[in-house]
Every structure is written in structure tokens, then in C-alpha cells.
Short mmCIF file of C-alpha atoms in Angstrom, two decimals:
data_model
loop_
_atom_site.label_atom_id
_atom_site.label_comp_id
_atom_site.label_asym_id
_atom_site.label_seq_id
_atom_site.Cartn_x
_atom_site.Cartn_y
_atom_site.Cartn_z
CA MET A 1 107.09 -156.56 -243.41
CA ASP A 2 106.55 -153.33 -245.37
CA THR A 3 102.83 -153.45 -244.58
CA LYS A 4 103.53 -154.07 -240.88
CA GLN A 5 105.86 -151.08 -240.79
CA ALA A 6 103.27 -148.92 -242.53
CA ILE A 7 100.68 -149.89 -239.92
CA LYS A 8 103.10 -149.38 -237.04
CA HIS A 9 104.15 -145.90 -238.18
CA GLY A 10 100.72 -144.73 -239.30
CA LYS A 11 101.48 -144.63 -243.02
CA THR A 12 98.00 -145.80 -243.84
CA CYS A 13 94.62 -144.20 -244.50
CA LEU A 14 91.29 -145.31 -243.08
CA GLY A 15 88.04 -144.92 -244.99
CA ILE A 16 84.63 -145.51 -243.42
CA GLU A 17 81.38 -145.55 -245.36
CA PHE A 18 77.80 -145.88 -244.19
CA GLY A 19 75.99 -147.64 -247.00
CA SER A 20 72.32 -148.55 -247.13
CA THR A 21 72.80 -152.11 -245.89
CA ARG A 22 76.40 -152.19 -244.67
CA ILE A 23 78.88 -150.05 -242.80
CA LYS A 24 82.34 -150.72 -244.18
CA ALA A 25 85.86 -149.71 -243.22
CA VAL A 26 88.90 -150.06 -245.48
CA LEU A 27 92.51 -149.52 -244.44
CA ALA A 28 94.70 -148.53 -247.40
CA GLY A 29 98.47 -149.02 -247.39
CA GLU A 30 101.29 -146.90 -248.77
CA ASP A 31 100.57 -148.06 -252.34
CA PHE A 32 96.88 -147.16 -251.77
CA SER A 33 95.74 -150.77 -252.02
CA PRO A 34 93.40 -152.13 -249.32
CA ILE A 35 95.32 -154.07 -246.67
CA ALA A 36 92.48 -154.74 -244.21
CA SER A 37 88.75 -154.22 -243.99
CA GLY A 38 85.84 -154.53 -241.61
CA SER A 39 82.08 -154.40 -241.98
CA HIS A 40 78.79 -154.44 -240.14
CA GLU A 41 75.36 -155.08 -241.64
CA TRP A 42 72.45 -152.82 -240.88
CA GLU A 43 69.25 -151.70 -242.60
CA SER A 44 66.81 -148.84 -242.62
CA ARG A 45 63.39 -149.14 -241.02
CA LEU A 46 60.04 -147.84 -242.19
CA GLU A 47 58.62 -146.12 -239.11
CA ASP A 48 55.44 -144.04 -239.29
CA GLY A 49 55.85 -143.87 -243.06
CA VAL A 50 59.46 -142.63 -242.85
CA TRP A 51 62.57 -144.53 -243.96
CA THR A 52 65.05 -143.98 -241.14
CA TYR A 53 68.02 -145.22 -239.11
CA ASN A 54 68.29 -144.72 -235.37
CA LEU A 55 71.40 -142.70 -234.53
CA ASP A 56 72.25 -145.17 -231.75
CA ASP A 57 72.57 -147.75 -234.52
CA VAL A 58 74.98 -145.42 -236.31
CA TRP A 59 77.40 -145.61 -233.39
CA SER A 60 76.96 -149.25 -232.44
CA GLY A 61 77.37 -150.14 -236.12
CA LEU A 62 80.44 -147.96 -236.53
CA GLN A 63 82.07 -149.49 -233.46
CA ALA A 64 81.30 -153.03 -234.60
CA CYS A 65 82.70 -152.24 -238.05
CA TYR A 66 85.87 -150.70 -236.63
CA ASP A 67 86.35 -153.59 -234.18
CA ASN A 68 86.06 -155.98 -237.13
CA LEU A 69 88.77 -154.05 -238.98
CA ALA A 70 91.05 -153.86 -235.94
CA ASP A 71 90.66 -157.60 -235.37
CA GLU A 72 91.70 -158.31 -238.95
CA VAL A 73 94.78 -156.09 -238.56
CA ARG A 74 95.65 -157.90 -235.33
CA ASN A 75 95.14 -161.36 -236.82
CA ARG A 76 96.86 -160.73 -240.16
CA TYR A 77 99.74 -158.56 -239.03
CA ASP A 78 100.09 -159.45 -235.35
CA MET A 79 99.86 -155.87 -234.10
CA PRO A 80 97.25 -153.47 -232.74
CA LEU A 81 95.92 -150.58 -234.80
CA HIS A 82 96.95 -147.63 -232.63
CA THR A 83 97.08 -144.94 -235.30
CA VAL A 84 96.58 -144.23 -239.01
CA GLY A 85 97.84 -141.47 -241.28
CA ALA A 86 94.42 -139.96 -242.02
CA ILE A 87 90.73 -140.78 -241.80
CA GLY A 88 87.73 -140.04 -244.00
CA VAL A 89 84.00 -140.60 -243.50
CA SER A 90 81.53 -141.20 -246.31
CA ALA A 91 77.82 -142.01 -246.24
CA MET A 92 74.55 -142.00 -248.11
CA MET A 93 73.90 -138.49 -249.38
CA HIS A 94 71.03 -136.06 -248.88
CA GLY A 95 68.28 -136.68 -246.34
CA TYR A 96 67.36 -134.69 -243.27
CA LEU A 97 69.35 -134.56 -240.03
CA VAL A 98 68.66 -131.52 -237.84
CA PHE A 99 69.86 -130.54 -234.38
CA ASP A 100 69.21 -127.82 -231.81
CA LYS A 101 71.81 -125.51 -230.29
CA ASN A 102 72.69 -128.14 -227.68
CA GLY A 103 73.29 -130.83 -230.29
CA GLY A 104 70.02 -132.63 -229.63
CA GLN A 105 68.33 -134.39 -232.53
CA LEU A 106 65.08 -132.64 -233.44
CA ALA A 107 63.45 -135.12 -235.83
CA PRO A 108 64.01 -138.72 -236.94
CA PHE A 109 66.68 -139.07 -239.60
CA ARG A 110 64.86 -138.95 -242.95
CA THR A 111 67.00 -140.76 -245.50
CA TRP A 112 67.37 -140.25 -249.25
CA ARG A 113 64.77 -142.98 -249.73
CA ASN A 114 61.84 -140.84 -248.59
CA THR A 115 59.64 -139.36 -251.30
CA ALA A 116 57.23 -137.21 -249.27
CA THR A 117 58.74 -133.89 -250.38
CA LYS A 118 57.21 -133.64 -253.85
CA LYS A 119 55.56 -130.24 -253.24
CA ALA A 120 58.73 -128.70 -251.77
CA SER A 121 60.85 -130.16 -254.57
CA SER A 122 58.56 -128.74 -257.24
CA GLU A 123 58.31 -125.26 -255.71
CA LEU A 124 62.06 -124.92 -255.12
CA THR A 125 62.88 -126.17 -258.62
CA SER A 126 60.57 -123.53 -260.06
CA LEU A 127 61.94 -120.80 -257.77
CA PHE A 128 65.62 -121.53 -258.46
CA ASN A 129 65.26 -122.69 -262.09
CA PHE A 130 67.47 -125.54 -260.91
CA ASN A 131 66.38 -129.11 -260.25
CA ILE A 132 65.92 -129.79 -256.53
CA PRO A 133 65.22 -133.53 -256.14
CA GLN A 134 62.91 -134.80 -253.44
CA ARG A 135 65.70 -136.43 -251.47
CA TRP A 136 67.85 -133.27 -251.16
CA SER A 137 68.20 -131.80 -247.68
CA ILE A 138 66.80 -128.42 -248.67
CA ALA A 139 63.62 -130.07 -250.01
CA HIS A 140 63.16 -131.87 -246.69
CA LEU A 141 63.66 -128.63 -244.77
CA TYR A 142 61.19 -126.65 -246.86
CA GLN A 143 58.63 -129.46 -246.71
CA ALA A 144 58.92 -129.43 -242.91
CA MET A 145 58.33 -125.67 -242.99
CA MET A 146 55.24 -126.03 -245.17
CA ASP A 147 53.92 -128.82 -242.94
CA LEU A 148 54.35 -126.50 -239.92
CA GLU A 149 56.46 -129.03 -238.04
CA PRO A 150 57.16 -127.39 -234.65
CA HIS A 151 60.82 -128.49 -234.50
CA VAL A 152 61.77 -126.24 -237.42
CA ARG A 153 62.06 -123.07 -235.34
CA GLU A 154 64.64 -124.81 -233.09
CA ILE A 155 67.01 -125.87 -235.89
CA ASP A 156 70.59 -124.80 -235.25
CA TYR A 157 72.39 -127.22 -237.59
CA MET A 158 71.44 -129.35 -240.59
CA THR A 159 73.79 -131.88 -242.14
CA THR A 160 74.09 -135.25 -243.87
CA LEU A 161 74.93 -138.59 -242.28
CA ALA A 162 78.62 -138.27 -243.23
CA GLY A 163 78.68 -134.71 -241.90
CA TYR A 164 77.05 -135.82 -238.64
CA VAL A 165 79.55 -138.62 -237.94
CA HIS A 166 82.47 -136.34 -238.87
CA TRP A 167 81.13 -133.61 -236.55
CA LYS A 168 80.90 -135.98 -233.61
CA LEU A 169 84.39 -137.42 -234.19
CA THR A 170 86.16 -134.09 -234.78
CA GLY A 171 83.90 -131.27 -233.62
CA GLU A 172 83.98 -129.72 -237.13
CA LYS A 173 80.76 -128.78 -238.97
CA VAL A 174 82.00 -129.25 -242.53
CA LEU A 175 81.30 -131.22 -245.72
CA GLY A 176 83.12 -132.05 -248.91
CA LEU A 177 81.92 -130.31 -252.07
CA GLY A 178 80.15 -133.34 -253.48
CA ASP A 179 78.08 -134.01 -250.37
CA ALA A 180 77.39 -130.30 -249.84
CA SER A 181 76.09 -129.96 -253.41
CA GLY A 182 73.40 -132.54 -252.53
CA MET A 183 72.17 -130.40 -249.67
CA PHE A 184 71.95 -127.08 -251.51
CA PRO A 185 73.29 -125.97 -254.92
CA LEU A 186 76.87 -124.65 -255.07
CA GLU A 187 78.22 -121.94 -257.30
CA SER A 188 80.17 -123.44 -260.18
CA GLY A 189 83.88 -123.90 -259.46
CA THR A 190 83.68 -122.57 -255.89
CA CYS A 191 83.21 -123.74 -252.32
CA LEU A 192 80.23 -121.40 -251.90
CA TYR A 193 76.55 -122.17 -251.73
CA ASN A 194 74.72 -120.38 -254.55
CA ARG A 195 74.18 -116.84 -253.25
CA ARG A 196 71.24 -116.01 -255.53
CA MET A 197 69.39 -119.12 -254.44
CA LEU A 198 70.29 -118.53 -250.78
CA ALA A 199 68.68 -115.10 -250.92
CA GLN A 200 65.60 -116.54 -252.64
CA PHE A 201 65.26 -119.28 -250.05
CA ASP A 202 65.79 -116.94 -247.09
CA ALA A 203 62.95 -114.75 -248.37
CA LEU A 204 60.73 -117.80 -248.82
CA ALA A 205 61.62 -119.17 -245.37
CA GLU A 206 60.90 -115.79 -243.78
CA SER A 207 57.37 -115.99 -245.14
CA GLN A 208 57.08 -119.38 -243.40
CA GLY A 209 58.19 -117.92 -240.07
CA PHE A 210 61.79 -119.19 -240.23
CA HIS A 211 63.96 -116.19 -239.41
CA ARG A 212 67.49 -117.62 -239.55
CA LYS A 213 69.75 -117.32 -242.57
CA LEU A 214 70.20 -120.68 -244.27
CA THR A 215 74.00 -120.35 -244.30
CA SER A 216 73.97 -120.25 -240.48
CA ILE A 217 72.67 -123.82 -240.26
CA LEU A 218 74.53 -125.42 -243.19
CA PRO A 219 77.97 -127.07 -242.94
CA LYS A 220 80.95 -125.26 -244.43
CA ALA A 221 81.86 -126.72 -247.83
CA LEU A 222 85.51 -127.78 -248.29
CA ASN A 223 87.51 -128.70 -251.38
CA ALA A 224 89.24 -132.07 -251.78
CA GLY A 225 92.68 -131.97 -250.19
CA GLU A 226 91.77 -129.54 -247.42
CA ARG A 227 92.24 -130.57 -243.82
CA ALA A 228 88.90 -130.96 -242.04
CA GLY A 229 89.80 -131.38 -238.38
CA SER A 230 91.34 -134.05 -236.20
CA LEU A 231 90.09 -136.98 -234.14
CA SER A 232 89.20 -135.70 -230.68
CA ALA A 233 89.76 -137.64 -227.48
CA MET A 234 86.02 -138.26 -227.24
CA GLY A 235 85.88 -139.15 -230.93
CA ALA A 236 88.64 -141.74 -230.49
CA ARG A 237 86.61 -143.42 -227.74
CA MET A 238 83.45 -143.30 -229.86
CA LEU A 239 85.26 -144.99 -232.73
CA ASP A 240 87.41 -147.49 -230.85
CA THR A 241 85.84 -148.68 -227.61
CA SER A 242 89.03 -150.60 -226.69
CA GLY A 243 90.87 -147.32 -226.19
CA VAL A 244 93.83 -148.31 -228.40
CA LEU A 245 93.34 -145.76 -231.18
CA GLN A 246 95.12 -142.47 -230.55
CA GLN A 247 93.53 -139.05 -230.86
CA GLY A 248 94.81 -136.28 -233.14
CA ILE A 249 94.55 -138.13 -236.48
CA HIS A 250 93.73 -135.72 -239.31
CA PHE A 251 90.49 -136.02 -241.29
CA CYS A 252 89.72 -135.17 -244.90
CA PRO A 253 86.36 -133.52 -245.69
CA PRO A 254 83.45 -135.97 -245.26
CA GLU A 255 81.85 -136.93 -248.56
CA GLY A 256 78.74 -138.54 -249.96
CA ASP A 257 78.67 -141.98 -251.52
CA ALA A 258 78.30 -140.51 -255.01
CA SER A 259 81.60 -138.65 -254.69
CA THR A 260 83.52 -141.51 -253.11
CA GLY A 261 82.16 -143.85 -255.77
CA MET A 262 83.53 -141.52 -258.43
CA VAL A 263 86.92 -141.52 -256.74
CA ALA A 264 86.96 -145.31 -256.34
CA ALA A 265 86.17 -145.62 -260.04
CA ASN A 266 88.70 -142.96 -261.13
CA SER A 267 85.85 -141.08 -262.82
CA ILE A 268 86.32 -137.40 -262.00
CA ARG A 269 87.65 -136.13 -265.33
CA GLU A 270 85.41 -134.58 -267.99
CA ARG A 271 83.72 -137.20 -270.20
CA SER A 272 84.23 -139.90 -267.60
CA GLY A 273 81.42 -141.55 -265.71
CA ASN A 274 80.56 -144.31 -263.30
CA ILE A 275 77.60 -146.40 -262.24
CA SER A 276 77.08 -147.31 -258.59
CA ALA A 277 74.68 -150.20 -258.11
CA GLY A 278 73.55 -151.39 -254.70
CA THR A 279 70.35 -150.63 -252.80
CA SER A 280 69.95 -147.67 -255.14
CA ILE A 281 71.49 -147.23 -258.56
CA PHE A 282 72.91 -144.05 -260.02
CA ALA A 283 75.14 -142.88 -262.82
CA MET A 284 77.50 -139.91 -262.48
CA LEU A 285 78.74 -138.19 -265.64
CA VAL A 286 81.36 -135.44 -265.44
CA LEU A 287 80.30 -132.79 -267.95
CA GLU A 288 82.26 -130.63 -270.34
CA ASN A 289 79.48 -128.00 -270.24
CA ASP A 290 76.41 -127.27 -268.17
CA LEU A 291 73.12 -128.75 -269.37
CA SER A 292 70.98 -126.59 -271.66
CA GLN A 293 67.88 -126.81 -269.47
CA VAL A 294 66.47 -128.14 -266.21
CA TYR A 295 65.36 -131.78 -266.17
CA PRO A 296 63.50 -133.19 -263.16
CA GLU A 297 65.11 -136.58 -263.85
CA ILE A 298 68.68 -135.21 -263.75
CA ASP A 299 70.45 -133.94 -260.61
CA MET A 300 73.29 -131.47 -260.90
CA LEU A 301 76.08 -132.07 -258.40
CA VAL A 302 79.84 -131.50 -258.41
CA THR A 303 82.96 -133.62 -258.06
CA PRO A 304 85.06 -133.32 -254.88
CA GLU A 305 86.99 -130.63 -256.79
CA GLY A 306 83.88 -128.76 -257.93
CA LYS A 307 83.41 -129.84 -261.57
CA PRO A 308 79.80 -130.14 -262.79
CA VAL A 309 78.29 -133.61 -262.70
CA ALA A 310 75.01 -134.88 -264.12
CA MET A 311 73.53 -137.56 -261.91
CA VAL A 312 70.75 -139.99 -262.78
CA HIS A 313 69.62 -141.40 -259.45
CA CYS A 314 67.08 -144.19 -259.00
CA ASN A 315 65.89 -145.21 -255.55
CA ASN A 316 65.56 -148.91 -256.34
CA CYS A 317 68.14 -151.42 -257.50
CA SER A 318 69.03 -154.58 -255.57
CA THR A 319 66.54 -154.71 -252.67
CA ASP A 320 63.95 -156.77 -254.55
CA LEU A 321 66.68 -158.92 -256.08
CA ASP A 322 68.07 -159.63 -252.63
CA ALA A 323 64.61 -160.61 -251.39
CA TRP A 324 64.26 -163.18 -254.19
CA ILE A 325 67.71 -164.61 -253.48
CA LYS A 326 66.75 -164.98 -249.82
CA LEU A 327 63.59 -166.83 -250.86
CA PHE A 328 65.58 -169.21 -253.07
CA GLN A 329 67.96 -169.85 -250.18
CA GLU A 330 64.98 -170.88 -248.03
CA ILE A 331 63.91 -173.29 -250.76
CA VAL A 332 67.38 -174.83 -250.84
CA ALA A 333 67.33 -175.18 -247.05
CA LEU A 334 64.06 -177.14 -247.24
CA THR A 335 65.89 -179.86 -249.17
CA GLY A 336 68.36 -180.26 -246.33
CA MET A 337 71.19 -178.80 -248.39
CA GLU A 338 73.29 -175.79 -247.52
CA ILE A 339 74.66 -173.14 -249.85
CA ASP A 340 76.25 -169.86 -248.84
CA ARG A 341 74.65 -166.65 -250.05
CA SER A 342 77.62 -165.66 -252.23
CA SER A 343 77.59 -168.95 -254.16
CA LEU A 344 73.85 -168.67 -254.67
CA TYR A 345 74.21 -165.16 -256.08
CA THR A 346 76.91 -166.36 -258.47
CA ALA A 347 74.82 -169.30 -259.68
CA LEU A 348 71.57 -167.38 -260.12
CA TYR A 349 73.14 -164.31 -261.71
CA GLY A 350 74.94 -166.60 -264.12
CA MET A 351 71.59 -168.09 -265.15
CA ALA A 352 70.54 -164.66 -266.45
CA LEU A 353 73.04 -164.96 -269.30
CA GLU A 354 71.28 -168.13 -270.47
CA GLY A 355 67.86 -166.50 -270.76
CA ASP A 356 66.10 -165.16 -273.85
CA ALA A 357 67.41 -161.75 -274.90
CA ASP A 358 64.07 -160.09 -274.03
CA CYS A 359 63.45 -162.20 -270.87
CA GLY A 360 60.86 -164.32 -272.67
CA GLY A 361 58.08 -161.81 -272.05
CA LEU A 362 58.57 -161.66 -268.27
CA LEU A 363 58.29 -158.26 -266.61
CA SER A 364 59.44 -157.08 -263.19
CA TYR A 365 59.27 -153.82 -261.22
CA ASN A 366 61.73 -153.58 -258.34
CA TYR A 367 59.98 -150.61 -256.70
CA CYS A 368 60.35 -151.27 -252.97
CA SER A 369 60.10 -147.50 -252.44
CA GLY A 370 59.02 -144.54 -254.58
CA GLU A 371 60.80 -143.84 -257.89
CA HIS A 372 60.88 -140.22 -259.04
CA ILE A 373 62.24 -141.05 -262.51
CA THR A 374 58.91 -142.67 -263.36
CA GLY A 375 56.75 -140.51 -261.08
CA PHE A 376 56.02 -142.88 -258.20
CA GLU A 377 55.76 -141.56 -254.65
CA GLN A 378 55.56 -145.14 -253.29
CA GLY A 379 56.59 -148.51 -254.60
CA ARG A 380 55.11 -152.01 -254.90
CA PRO A 381 57.50 -154.77 -256.03
CA LEU A 382 55.81 -156.63 -258.88
CA PHE A 383 56.46 -159.62 -261.11
CA VAL A 384 54.16 -159.98 -264.13
CA ARG A 385 53.86 -162.46 -266.99
CA LEU A 386 51.41 -163.53 -269.65
CA PRO A 387 50.09 -167.11 -269.65
CA ASP A 388 52.24 -167.95 -272.67
CA SER A 389 55.41 -166.16 -271.52
CA HIS A 390 58.57 -168.28 -271.51
CA PHE A 391 58.67 -168.76 -267.74
CA THR A 392 62.10 -170.19 -266.88
CA LEU A 393 64.56 -169.51 -264.08
CA ALA A 394 67.01 -168.01 -266.56
CA ASN A 395 64.39 -165.58 -267.89
CA PHE A 396 63.21 -164.79 -264.38
CA MET A 397 66.70 -163.81 -263.23
CA ARG A 398 67.33 -161.84 -266.40
CA ALA A 399 64.08 -159.93 -265.85
CA GLN A 400 65.08 -159.15 -262.26
CA LEU A 401 68.42 -157.72 -263.40
CA PHE A 402 66.82 -155.80 -266.28
CA SER A 403 64.33 -154.35 -263.79
CA ALA A 404 67.23 -153.05 -261.67
CA MET A 405 68.45 -151.12 -264.73
CA GLY A 406 65.15 -149.95 -266.23
CA SER A 407 64.70 -146.61 -264.46
CA LEU A 408 68.36 -145.75 -264.98
CA ARG A 409 67.97 -146.31 -268.72
CA LEU A 410 65.10 -143.79 -268.86
CA GLY A 411 67.22 -141.07 -267.23
CA MET A 412 70.29 -141.79 -269.31
CA GLU A 413 68.24 -141.50 -272.51
CA ILE A 414 67.73 -137.80 -271.74
CA LEU A 415 71.46 -137.12 -271.52
CA ALA A 416 72.24 -139.13 -274.64
CA THR A 417 69.45 -137.93 -276.92
CA LYS A 418 68.58 -134.41 -275.73
CA GLU A 419 71.93 -133.17 -274.41
CA LYS A 420 74.29 -135.22 -276.61
CA VAL A 421 76.56 -135.84 -273.62
CA ARG A 422 79.77 -137.50 -274.76
CA LEU A 423 81.51 -140.16 -272.71
CA ASP A 424 84.84 -141.91 -273.00
CA GLY A 425 83.43 -144.79 -270.97
CA LEU A 426 81.50 -145.87 -267.88
CA LEU A 427 82.94 -147.79 -264.96
CA GLY A 428 80.71 -149.93 -262.78
CA HIS A 429 81.10 -150.61 -259.07
CA GLY A 430 78.98 -151.75 -256.16
CA GLY A 431 77.45 -155.02 -255.05
CA ILE A 432 75.59 -155.90 -258.24
CA PHE A 433 78.91 -156.05 -260.12
CA ASN A 434 80.50 -158.51 -257.68
CA THR A 435 79.38 -161.51 -259.77
CA TRP A 436 81.94 -161.10 -262.50
CA GLY A 437 80.74 -160.40 -266.04
CA VAL A 438 76.96 -160.70 -265.53
CA ALA A 439 75.60 -157.28 -264.51
CA GLN A 440 78.45 -155.72 -266.51
CA ARG A 441 77.31 -157.36 -269.75
CA LEU A 442 73.64 -156.59 -269.16
CA MET A 443 74.38 -152.99 -268.13
CA ALA A 444 76.34 -152.50 -271.36
CA ALA A 445 73.23 -153.61 -273.25
CA ALA A 446 70.90 -151.46 -271.14
CA LEU A 447 72.91 -148.26 -271.65
CA GLU A 448 74.30 -149.22 -275.08
CA THR A 449 77.81 -148.24 -274.06
CA PRO A 450 80.94 -150.13 -272.96
CA ILE A 451 81.12 -150.84 -269.22
CA SER A 452 84.41 -151.41 -267.38
CA VAL A 453 84.79 -153.02 -263.97
CA MET A 454 87.97 -153.07 -261.88
CA ASP A 455 89.12 -155.67 -259.41
CA SER A 456 88.41 -153.09 -256.70
CA ALA A 457 84.74 -152.73 -257.76
CA GLY A 458 83.49 -154.33 -254.57
CA GLU A 459 85.48 -152.02 -252.28
CA GLY A 460 83.29 -149.07 -253.21
CA GLY A 461 83.08 -145.82 -251.32
CA ALA A 462 84.96 -146.91 -248.21
CA TRP A 463 88.07 -147.23 -250.36
CA GLY A 464 87.15 -144.04 -252.21
CA ILE A 465 87.09 -141.96 -249.03
CA ALA A 466 90.36 -143.63 -247.93
CA LEU A 467 91.86 -142.36 -251.20
CA LEU A 468 90.56 -138.86 -250.47
CA ALA A 469 92.23 -139.06 -247.05
CA ALA A 470 95.46 -140.15 -248.76
CA TYR A 471 95.17 -137.25 -251.19
CA MET A 472 94.78 -134.81 -248.31
CA THR A 473 97.98 -136.19 -246.81
CA SER A 474 99.73 -135.98 -250.19
CA SER A 475 98.60 -132.40 -250.80
CA GLY A 476 99.61 -131.27 -247.34
CA GLY A 477 96.04 -130.50 -246.28
CA GLN A 478 96.06 -127.22 -248.20
CA SER A 479 93.97 -127.41 -251.37
CA GLY A 480 92.88 -129.89 -254.00
CA GLN A 481 94.17 -127.60 -256.73
CA SER A 482 97.67 -126.65 -255.63
CA GLY A 483 98.81 -128.59 -252.60
CA GLN A 484 102.36 -129.46 -251.68
CA SER A 485 102.29 -132.37 -254.14
CA GLY A 486 101.49 -129.99 -257.02
CA GLN A 487 98.84 -132.43 -258.24
CA SER A 488 95.12 -132.06 -258.69
CA LEU A 489 92.97 -134.88 -257.37
CA GLU A 490 92.38 -136.24 -260.86
CA ASP A 491 96.14 -136.35 -261.56
CA PHE A 492 96.77 -137.95 -258.16
CA LEU A 493 94.29 -140.71 -258.98
CA ALA A 494 95.39 -141.20 -262.57
CA LYS A 495 99.15 -141.16 -261.97
CA LYS A 496 99.56 -142.57 -258.46
CA VAL A 497 96.56 -144.77 -257.70
CA PHE A 498 95.20 -146.12 -260.98
CA ALA A 499 98.24 -145.99 -263.27
CA GLY A 500 98.02 -149.09 -265.46
CA HIS A 501 94.60 -150.12 -264.11
CA ALA A 502 91.97 -149.47 -266.77
CA GLY A 503 89.62 -152.27 -265.75
CA ASP A 504 88.03 -155.07 -267.72
CA MET A 505 85.76 -153.63 -270.44
CA VAL A 506 82.71 -155.28 -272.01
CA SER A 507 81.08 -153.82 -275.12
CA PRO A 508 77.33 -154.11 -275.78
CA ASP A 509 76.26 -157.34 -277.46
CA PRO A 510 73.87 -156.48 -280.34
CA GLN A 511 71.47 -159.30 -279.42
CA ASP A 512 71.38 -158.17 -275.79
CA VAL A 513 70.78 -154.57 -276.91
CA GLN A 514 67.77 -155.57 -279.03
CA GLY A 515 66.46 -157.71 -276.20
CA PHE A 516 66.68 -154.87 -273.70
CA ARG A 517 64.94 -152.47 -276.09
CA LYS A 518 62.06 -154.92 -276.40
CA TYR A 519 61.95 -155.38 -272.63
CA MET A 520 61.79 -151.60 -272.14
CA LYS A 521 58.74 -151.33 -274.41
CA HIS A 522 56.90 -153.69 -272.06
CA TYR A 523 58.41 -151.88 -269.06
CA LYS A 524 57.09 -148.48 -270.14
CA ALA A 525 53.65 -149.83 -271.05
CA GLY A 526 53.41 -151.78 -267.79
CA LEU A 527 53.97 -148.73 -265.58
CA LYS A 528 50.17 -148.47 -265.47
CA ILE A 529 50.16 -151.82 -263.66
CA GLU A 530 52.58 -150.42 -261.07
CA ARG A 531 50.38 -147.34 -260.70
CA ALA A 532 47.34 -149.52 -260.04
CA ALA A 533 49.27 -151.49 -257.43
CA VAL A 534 50.29 -148.31 -255.61
CA ASP A 535 46.75 -146.93 -255.78
CA TYR A 536 44.88 -150.06 -254.72
CA LEU A 537 47.31 -152.23 -252.73
CA LYS A 538 47.46 -150.47 -249.38
#
């Protein structure tokens, strides 16, 4: 009855996230726990060498996801979803979405997965003395300038996927600090894009014939807790095609999946960190101090409140794994038997714990796309073994999971050995952690640090952005530092949302650690095989 009253009176918060393979919506109740959810599967397409999503699919997918959520509310609680307390939108970060002054799309959406901006990334990193990864929006823009793409001179607005959806639903051209810091560097502890770098870029762009100031086409960056507009009448119809949802609902700043993952994992304090593992895999570590130098393998972002974060981002994680699971499901179907995908994942992931510590000499590369950590502009999924390798299903699955963690290990080694970054712990979330205890144990071995996983690990960023919407409501829509609640975001999460919920922690098993170290020796040596595949397998 309490939940029904919360839904009826709009004492809930709705979070929507556009992930790589799924759009998900989570409705959080007054105690911040999820009370309903909806989802819609989608996937990127490789068109003319560009990883992209059609924007029509953004809206049809969002509507299908929301309808799924509304149906669950109706079926579980016997009432329509006519309003909520606040809404937040999250999505894959970075990429390239540009529009003209009339709101028309100027170029296909280039997602984070594209690695055709190496020259721009390198030149901007050198110019700024700050790492600009290939997937960042500013790298895409400068690459388009260097390639003399004719649409560049018509650009009136550039944003991320979360910023785009938020703009269309509310009319506001804004972004949360975390997402904004993946478009262009921010000044430490502020909501401002770095003014020195802006001036440097404007001068560079002028030499390329681009005469607008960069700030005129970027979204305004907002702190956590600030109000970021309200659902317009048109936005309400775009979200809920049934016409039941009311306009005027307040929005929190839209955020990227890295930020909402941090929130969902309660990892925004110094010395905390989290690992998000799905189509891509990345680790976010909240720093006590800035890094001593620039590393091309390490991205520097900020939390939704502006604290410095070191990010190790790898383009490839579960895509190749998912392809193998699909193949095994086809084999099962040939026998006339049926098994649902979730049960098959559980069974096969569990087999990995029965394999040899070093995978029996099996080696796998999960590179479905390029991988900047290891210097690959394109990817070729590979499975390699010697004639006398211990070729078993258990070792095969263990090798597939180790492969999903290999690139991440290389980036994390830099922070551990060169920067001596200290952590109180890492918390894992995302699809790969849904099979309880498997990826968690192997990740602990791969990173040689304890890994915790909460019951909410599978809810991910959709719940994280719902929590940011709840925080905005709690803080009165004023500021993440001193709202009406008198709590910072990290105190709000620690004391109201996650109090008493530390998660289930697994420490590294010494035998697993030694096995992963041995696997990584083969992994590093075998990168020449991956290079040959990229060079010769066209």
C-alpha cells in the first residue's frame, strides 16, 4: 500500500539509461529501492565503417522501454503511471552528435566505439598536455575539421546521447559534470570547461576555418543536485505515447554511464572505485590527488560533484563472450532441448571456476572493435591454442572471461605501480557480474584487489540516474554541495541510500592470481597475433 501511494502521489524517481545493448528504465520508491523496471534491447550498427545508432531507434526504443515499465506498474500495482517525482537520463558517454541551428542532425551519430580519431586525439593531447582519448567528443570534432567534412561549418550544437535525449524532452541544452568532462576537460572543482584549453582549441579551430567559439556549441555543465529543466508537453508525448504521463516533471542533469555507475556503486568518495563491465569495461577511481603526468591509457574525468577521477576504459568486454554463448545455445537447440539464455550463462560461467588457474594454455582476444589500451585501431576476435594445450570447456570459458579483463589489467597496472594510487576497495556492477561469484572472483585475481558486488549490481546506471534525480529532489534543486538537505551527494548516498549495504566482498585467491599472471604473459606476447589478424584479415 505504501508503494501504491508513492506511485499515486509522485513520490518516486525515474531513471532511464541508454546502454550499448539495452535501454533500461528503473522506477525507485521512497526508500530509493527499485519498485518497477522496463527494458528494450537494441544494438549499434557498423555502417560505412562507423559504429552508430539511428536516432529514430533512440525514440522507438525509449518508448518501448517506457511502455514496458508502465505495464509493469499497471500489472503489479493496479494503477497507471501518470507522474513521478523526478526524472534523469543517462547514456553511453562521449561520441559525436552534432546539429544545425534548426535542430537537424548533421552527421551520423559516432559512438564511443569508433577509433578513427587517432590523429586528432594525439594532437590535442600534445596541445593541452592532457589526455584526450579517441572517443571524446572534442577528438571527433577536431578529426572532422581535419578531414574537411563539409557539415562542420554548420554546427550549432554538439552533445552526448544523454544530452540529446534530455534536450528533446525538456528543451534544455545541459549536461552533468561527469558527462561534460568526457566531451571537453573541466577546470578542477568547477562547472567550467577549462579556459586555457578552450582558448587553445579556438585558435586551432580558427586555423581550420571554424570561426565559432567552442563554448557556443557545448552544453552547459551542471553540478549534481541542480535542477535541469522540466518535461515539456511535447517531451511527455515523446516519452509516453499513451498520453498518460503528465508534463512538468523536474529533471536532474543528464549524466554519462560512467557517472551513474559510480553512483549506483556508491563509489564517489576519495579512494573508492568501481568497475563497470558490459559491452565495454572500465574502472573509475576517485583520486586524492591529480596524477603526476599524462598517460594515454588513463582518462581524467570528474564525479557528478566535480572530484577528479582516473578512468581506465577498454572498448571490449562481453561482446565476444555473448557471441560464444549464442553459439552454444544453437548447439543445445540442435539436440532438441531448450535452455533459456540466463541459465546457460550461469552454467557456462560456473564452468570457468573449474578450469586450470592459467586456462590450460588457451588464449583469447575479445577485440570486436579497436582497443586503444593496446594500440589497436580495429579488432579481430581471436581464440588461439597450442596443439598440446589443455582444451576443455572449463578452460575455454575461463580464457574468455580472462580475455574480458586483460586490457583493463594493463591500464590498472599504471595506476598501481607508477602512481601508487590507494584504494579502499572496488565495487563491481554490470552484466558480467550477474552470475554470482564468478566474474567477481576472477576480477579480484586479475586486479589483485578485493572486489565487492551488491544485490543491486544488475540495476546499473538506470538506477544510478534515478538516485541522482532523488538527490536533486532532496537537495531542493539548488546545488550538490549545500542544498536544502544540507548533504553532499556522497553523504546522501552513504547515509540515506546505502547505509548498511557494503556488498559481498571476495578477496583474491593466490592460485587464481598466479594463474592470471601467467595468462597475461601469453596475452602480451600474443598481441602480435592480433596485429597480424588486423593487418591481413580484411
